[in-house]
PDB file of C-alpha atoms in Angstrom:
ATOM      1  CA  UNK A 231       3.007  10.544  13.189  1.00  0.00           C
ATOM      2  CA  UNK A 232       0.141  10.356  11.070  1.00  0.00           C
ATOM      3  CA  UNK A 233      -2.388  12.245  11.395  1.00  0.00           C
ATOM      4  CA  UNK A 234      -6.212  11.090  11.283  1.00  0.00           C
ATOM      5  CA  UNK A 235      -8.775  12.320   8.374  1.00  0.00           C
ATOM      6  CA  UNK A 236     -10.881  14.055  10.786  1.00  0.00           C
ATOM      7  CA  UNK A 237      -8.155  15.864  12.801  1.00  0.00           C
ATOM      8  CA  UNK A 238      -7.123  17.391   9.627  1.00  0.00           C
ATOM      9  CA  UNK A 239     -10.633  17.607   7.763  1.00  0.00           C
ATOM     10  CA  UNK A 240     -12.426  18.471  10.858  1.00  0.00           C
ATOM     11  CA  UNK A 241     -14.930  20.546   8.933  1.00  0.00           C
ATOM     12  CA  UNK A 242     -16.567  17.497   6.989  1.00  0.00           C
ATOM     13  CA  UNK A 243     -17.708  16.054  10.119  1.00  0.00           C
ATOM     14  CA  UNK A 244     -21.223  16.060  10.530  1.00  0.00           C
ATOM     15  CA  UNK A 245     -23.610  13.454  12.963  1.00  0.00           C
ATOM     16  CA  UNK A 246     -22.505  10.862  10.569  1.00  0.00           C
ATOM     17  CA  UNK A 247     -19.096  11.354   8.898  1.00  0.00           C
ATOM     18  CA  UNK A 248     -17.807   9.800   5.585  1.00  0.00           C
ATOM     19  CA  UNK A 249     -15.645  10.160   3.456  1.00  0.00           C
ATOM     20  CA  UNK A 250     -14.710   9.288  -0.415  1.00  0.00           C
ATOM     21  CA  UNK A 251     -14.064   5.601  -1.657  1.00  0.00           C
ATOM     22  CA  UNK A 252     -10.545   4.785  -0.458  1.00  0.00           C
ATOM     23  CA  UNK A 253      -8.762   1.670  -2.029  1.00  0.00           C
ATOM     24  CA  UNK A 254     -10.943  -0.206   0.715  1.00  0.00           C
ATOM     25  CA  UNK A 255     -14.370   1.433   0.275  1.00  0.00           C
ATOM     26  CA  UNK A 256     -16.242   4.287   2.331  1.00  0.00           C
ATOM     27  CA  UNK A 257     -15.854   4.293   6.057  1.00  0.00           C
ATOM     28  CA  UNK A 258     -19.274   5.380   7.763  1.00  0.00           C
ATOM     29  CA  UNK A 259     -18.337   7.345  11.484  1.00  0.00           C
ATOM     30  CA  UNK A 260     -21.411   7.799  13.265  1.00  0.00           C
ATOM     31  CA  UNK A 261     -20.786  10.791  16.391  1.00  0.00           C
ATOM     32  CA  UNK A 262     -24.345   9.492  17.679  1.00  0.00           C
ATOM     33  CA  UNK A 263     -22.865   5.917  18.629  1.00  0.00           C
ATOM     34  CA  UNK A 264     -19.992   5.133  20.888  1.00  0.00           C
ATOM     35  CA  UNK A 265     -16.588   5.804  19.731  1.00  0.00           C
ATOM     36  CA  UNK A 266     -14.449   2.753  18.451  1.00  0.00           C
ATOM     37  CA  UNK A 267     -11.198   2.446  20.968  1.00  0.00           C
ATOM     38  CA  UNK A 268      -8.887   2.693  18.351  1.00  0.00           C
ATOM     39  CA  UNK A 269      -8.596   3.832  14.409  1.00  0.00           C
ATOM     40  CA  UNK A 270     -11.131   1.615  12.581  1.00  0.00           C
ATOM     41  CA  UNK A 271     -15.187   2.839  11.121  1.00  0.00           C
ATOM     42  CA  UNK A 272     -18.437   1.534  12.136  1.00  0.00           C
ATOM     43  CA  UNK A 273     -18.795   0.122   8.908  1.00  0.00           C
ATOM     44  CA  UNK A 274     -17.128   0.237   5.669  1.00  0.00           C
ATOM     45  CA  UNK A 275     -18.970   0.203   2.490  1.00  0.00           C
ATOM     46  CA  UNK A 276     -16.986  -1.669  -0.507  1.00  0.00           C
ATOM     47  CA  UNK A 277     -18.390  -3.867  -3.541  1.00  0.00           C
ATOM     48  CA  UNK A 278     -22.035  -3.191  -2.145  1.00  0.00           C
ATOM     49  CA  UNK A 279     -21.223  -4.996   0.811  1.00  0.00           C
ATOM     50  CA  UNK A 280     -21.565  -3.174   4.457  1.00  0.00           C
ATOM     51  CA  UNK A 281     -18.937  -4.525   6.815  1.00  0.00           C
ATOM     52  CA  UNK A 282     -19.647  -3.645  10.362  1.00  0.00           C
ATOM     53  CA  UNK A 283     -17.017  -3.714  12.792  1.00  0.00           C
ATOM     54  CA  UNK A 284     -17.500  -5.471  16.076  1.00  0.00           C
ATOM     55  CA  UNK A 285     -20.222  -4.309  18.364  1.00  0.00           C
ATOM     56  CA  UNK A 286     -20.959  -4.133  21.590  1.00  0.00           C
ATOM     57  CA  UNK A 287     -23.611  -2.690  24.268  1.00  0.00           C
ATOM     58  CA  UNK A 288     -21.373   0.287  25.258  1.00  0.00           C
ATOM     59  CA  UNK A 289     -23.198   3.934  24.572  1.00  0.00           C
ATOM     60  CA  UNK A 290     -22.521   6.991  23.522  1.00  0.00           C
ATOM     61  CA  UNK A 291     -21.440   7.821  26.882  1.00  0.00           C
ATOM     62  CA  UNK A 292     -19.112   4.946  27.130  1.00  0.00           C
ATOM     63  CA  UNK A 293     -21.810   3.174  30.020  1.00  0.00           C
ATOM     64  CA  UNK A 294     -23.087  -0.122  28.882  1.00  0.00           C
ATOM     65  CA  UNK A 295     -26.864  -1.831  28.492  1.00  0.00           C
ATOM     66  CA  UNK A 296     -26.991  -4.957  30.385  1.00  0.00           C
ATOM     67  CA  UNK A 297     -24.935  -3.415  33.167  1.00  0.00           C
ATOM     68  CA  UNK A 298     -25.899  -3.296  37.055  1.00  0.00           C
ATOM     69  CA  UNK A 299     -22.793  -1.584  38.928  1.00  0.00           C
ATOM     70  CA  UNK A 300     -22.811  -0.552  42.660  1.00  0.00           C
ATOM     71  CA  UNK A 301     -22.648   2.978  44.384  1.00  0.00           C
ATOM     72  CA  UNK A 302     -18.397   2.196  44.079  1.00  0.00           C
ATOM     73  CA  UNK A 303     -18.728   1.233  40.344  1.00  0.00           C
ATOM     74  CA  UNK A 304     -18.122  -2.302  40.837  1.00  0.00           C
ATOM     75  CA  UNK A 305     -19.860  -5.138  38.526  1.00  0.00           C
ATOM     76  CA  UNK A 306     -23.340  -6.268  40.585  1.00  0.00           C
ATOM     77  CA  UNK A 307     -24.938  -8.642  37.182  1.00  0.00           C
ATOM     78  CA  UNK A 308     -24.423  -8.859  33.518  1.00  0.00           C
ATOM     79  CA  UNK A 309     -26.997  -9.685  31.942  1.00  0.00           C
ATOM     80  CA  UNK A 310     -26.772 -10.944  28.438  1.00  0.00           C
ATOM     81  CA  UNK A 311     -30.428 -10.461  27.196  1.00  0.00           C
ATOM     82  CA  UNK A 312     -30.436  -6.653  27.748  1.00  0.00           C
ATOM     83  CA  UNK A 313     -26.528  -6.888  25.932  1.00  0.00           C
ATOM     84  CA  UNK A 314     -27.557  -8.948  23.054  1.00  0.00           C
ATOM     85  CA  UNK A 315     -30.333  -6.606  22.339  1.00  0.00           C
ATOM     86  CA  UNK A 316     -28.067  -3.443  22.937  1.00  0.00           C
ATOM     87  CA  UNK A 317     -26.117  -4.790  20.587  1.00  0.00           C
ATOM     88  CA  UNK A 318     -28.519  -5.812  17.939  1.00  0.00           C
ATOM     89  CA  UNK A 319     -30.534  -2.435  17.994  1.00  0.00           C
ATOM     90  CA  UNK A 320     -26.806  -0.398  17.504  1.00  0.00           C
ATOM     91  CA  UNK A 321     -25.755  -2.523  14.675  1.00  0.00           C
ATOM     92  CA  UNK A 322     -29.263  -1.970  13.156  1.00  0.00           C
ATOM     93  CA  UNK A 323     -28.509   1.950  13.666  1.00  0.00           C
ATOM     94  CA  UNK A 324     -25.109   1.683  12.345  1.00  0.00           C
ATOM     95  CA  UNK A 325     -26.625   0.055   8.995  1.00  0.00           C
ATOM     96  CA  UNK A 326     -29.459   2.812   8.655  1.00  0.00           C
ATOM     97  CA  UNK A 327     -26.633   4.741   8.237  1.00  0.00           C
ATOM     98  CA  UNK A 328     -26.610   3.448   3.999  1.00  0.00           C
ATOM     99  CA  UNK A 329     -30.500   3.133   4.241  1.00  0.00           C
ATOM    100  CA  UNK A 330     -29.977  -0.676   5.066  1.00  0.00           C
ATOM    101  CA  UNK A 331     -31.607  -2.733   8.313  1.00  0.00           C
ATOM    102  CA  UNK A 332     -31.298  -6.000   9.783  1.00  0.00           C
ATOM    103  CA  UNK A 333     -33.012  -7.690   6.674  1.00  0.00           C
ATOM    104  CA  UNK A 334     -29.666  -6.934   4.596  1.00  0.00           C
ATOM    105  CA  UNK A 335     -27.550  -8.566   7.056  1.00  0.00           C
ATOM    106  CA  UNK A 336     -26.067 -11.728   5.185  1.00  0.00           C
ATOM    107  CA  UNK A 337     -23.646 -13.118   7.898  1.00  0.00           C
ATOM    108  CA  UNK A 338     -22.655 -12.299  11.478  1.00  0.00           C
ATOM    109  CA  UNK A 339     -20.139 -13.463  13.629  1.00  0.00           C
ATOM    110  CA  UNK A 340     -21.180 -13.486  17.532  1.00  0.00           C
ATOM    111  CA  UNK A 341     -18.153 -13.705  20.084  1.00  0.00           C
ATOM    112  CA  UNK A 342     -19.433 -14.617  23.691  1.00  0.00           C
ATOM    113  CA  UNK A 343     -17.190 -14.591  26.794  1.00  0.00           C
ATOM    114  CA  UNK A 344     -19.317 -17.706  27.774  1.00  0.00           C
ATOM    115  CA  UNK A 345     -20.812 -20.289  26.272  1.00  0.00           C
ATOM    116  CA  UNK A 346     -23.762 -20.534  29.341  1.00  0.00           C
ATOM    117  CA  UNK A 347     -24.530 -17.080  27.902  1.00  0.00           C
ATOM    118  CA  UNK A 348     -26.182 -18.787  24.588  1.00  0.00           C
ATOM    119  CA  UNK A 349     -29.191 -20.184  25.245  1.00  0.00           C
ATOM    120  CA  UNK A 350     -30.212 -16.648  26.334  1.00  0.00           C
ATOM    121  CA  UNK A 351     -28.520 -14.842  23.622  1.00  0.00           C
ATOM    122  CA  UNK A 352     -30.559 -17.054  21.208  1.00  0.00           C
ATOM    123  CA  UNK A 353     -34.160 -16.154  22.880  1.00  0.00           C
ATOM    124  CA  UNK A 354     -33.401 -12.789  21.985  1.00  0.00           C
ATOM    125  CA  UNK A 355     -31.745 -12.916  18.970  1.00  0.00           C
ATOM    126  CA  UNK A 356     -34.651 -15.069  17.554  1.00  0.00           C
ATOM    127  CA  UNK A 357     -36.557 -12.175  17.632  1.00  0.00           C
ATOM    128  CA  UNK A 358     -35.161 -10.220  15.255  1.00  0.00           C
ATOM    129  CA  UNK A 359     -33.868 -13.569  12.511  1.00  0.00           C
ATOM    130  CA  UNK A 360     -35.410 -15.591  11.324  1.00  0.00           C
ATOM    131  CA  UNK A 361     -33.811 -19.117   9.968  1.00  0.00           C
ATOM    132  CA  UNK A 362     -35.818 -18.913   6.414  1.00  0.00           C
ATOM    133  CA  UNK A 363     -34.758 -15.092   6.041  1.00  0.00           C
ATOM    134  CA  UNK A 364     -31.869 -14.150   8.231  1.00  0.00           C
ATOM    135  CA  UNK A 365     -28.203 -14.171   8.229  1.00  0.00           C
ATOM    136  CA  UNK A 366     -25.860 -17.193   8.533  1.00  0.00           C
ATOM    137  CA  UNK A 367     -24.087 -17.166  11.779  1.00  0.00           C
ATOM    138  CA  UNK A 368     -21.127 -18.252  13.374  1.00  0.00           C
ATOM    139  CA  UNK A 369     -21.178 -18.024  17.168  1.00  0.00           C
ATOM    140  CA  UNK A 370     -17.636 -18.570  19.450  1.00  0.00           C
ATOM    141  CA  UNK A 371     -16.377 -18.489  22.843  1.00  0.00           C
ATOM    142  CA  UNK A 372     -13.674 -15.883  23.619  1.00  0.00           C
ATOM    143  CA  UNK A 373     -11.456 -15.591  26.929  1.00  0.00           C
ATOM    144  CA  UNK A 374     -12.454 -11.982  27.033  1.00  0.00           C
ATOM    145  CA  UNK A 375     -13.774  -8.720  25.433  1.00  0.00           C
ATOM    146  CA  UNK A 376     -11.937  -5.647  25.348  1.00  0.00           C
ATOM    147  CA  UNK A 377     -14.009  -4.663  29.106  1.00  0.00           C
ATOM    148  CA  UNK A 378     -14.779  -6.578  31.711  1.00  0.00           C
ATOM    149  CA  UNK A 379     -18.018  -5.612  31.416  1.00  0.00           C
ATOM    150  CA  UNK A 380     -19.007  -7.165  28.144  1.00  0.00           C
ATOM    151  CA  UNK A 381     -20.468 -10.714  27.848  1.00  0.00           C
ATOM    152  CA  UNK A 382     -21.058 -10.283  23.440  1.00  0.00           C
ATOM    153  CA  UNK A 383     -19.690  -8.722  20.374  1.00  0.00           C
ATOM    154  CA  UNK A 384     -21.217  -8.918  17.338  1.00  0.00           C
ATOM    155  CA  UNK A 385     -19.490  -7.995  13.768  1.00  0.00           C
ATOM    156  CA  UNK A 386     -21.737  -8.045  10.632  1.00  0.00           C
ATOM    157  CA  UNK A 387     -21.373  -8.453   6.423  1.00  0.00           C
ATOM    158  CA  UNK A 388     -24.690  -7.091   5.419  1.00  0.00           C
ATOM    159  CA  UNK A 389     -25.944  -6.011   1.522  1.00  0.00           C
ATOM    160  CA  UNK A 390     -25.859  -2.258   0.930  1.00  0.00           C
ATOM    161  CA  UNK A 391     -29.279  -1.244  -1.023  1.00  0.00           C
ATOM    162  CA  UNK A 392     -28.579  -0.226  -4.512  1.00  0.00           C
TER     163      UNK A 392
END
């Protein structure tokens, strides 16, 4: 069984944990954000590129932004505004991480569970790109998310600063 870097370097992990360049770059493990739901980084840093892994509204506390849920826990609304903004804000946090922000982001790739969900995803995520200066983009409809109660994940290629 092999065992993680953490489990047996335990004492290297701080409120953001990295380690040295492996063959594929320098993984960046933030504690503050939620944890990924299987063996993969935030972001990896390789070439001075930032690749951020997938994204999605869920917290620190594994409860989600854009999420109204009744006394029993079951799904009231989704609402993809307060998601796509959730989502936006964490992958900015994630990039602070190498002293970069939204403004390095080169490329993203935006998976929506429905395509209804984009003229609203767009209002918002106007706010932060612009066409002249922000990243290209690649949006697509997927069946599902790894929780029902996701309606976007976002994965990003971004320049690290030198």
């Amino acid at each position: 069984m092999r065992k993680s870097y953490f489990s047996t370097h335990h004492h290297l992990k701080k409120s953001m944990s990295t380690t040295e360049n492996s063959k594929n770059g320098q993984p960046f493990i933030l504690d503050e954000r939620a944890k990924a739901l299987a063996n993969y980084p935030h972001m990896r840093k390789a070439n001075g590129f930032l690749f951020v892994s997938g994204i999605s509204s869920r917290r620190p506390d594994n409860t989600y932004e854009g999420v109204t849920l009744d006394k029993d826990g079951n799904i009231l609304s989704l609402d993809i505004k307060a998601q796509t903004k959730a989502v936006i804000e964490n992958i900015q946090t994630i990039l602070k991480a190498d002293g970069a922000d939204l403004c390095n982001i080169i490329d993203l790739t935006v998976f929506l569970v429905d395509m209804k969900d984009y003229q609203e995803f767009n209002q918002v995520y106007n706010n932060y790109f612009s066409a002249e200066t922000g990243p290209s983009r690649t949006t697509v409809a997927v069946h599902q998310l790894p929780n029902p109660k996701l309606l976007i994940e976002i994965k990003a290629v971004a320049l690290a600063n030198k």
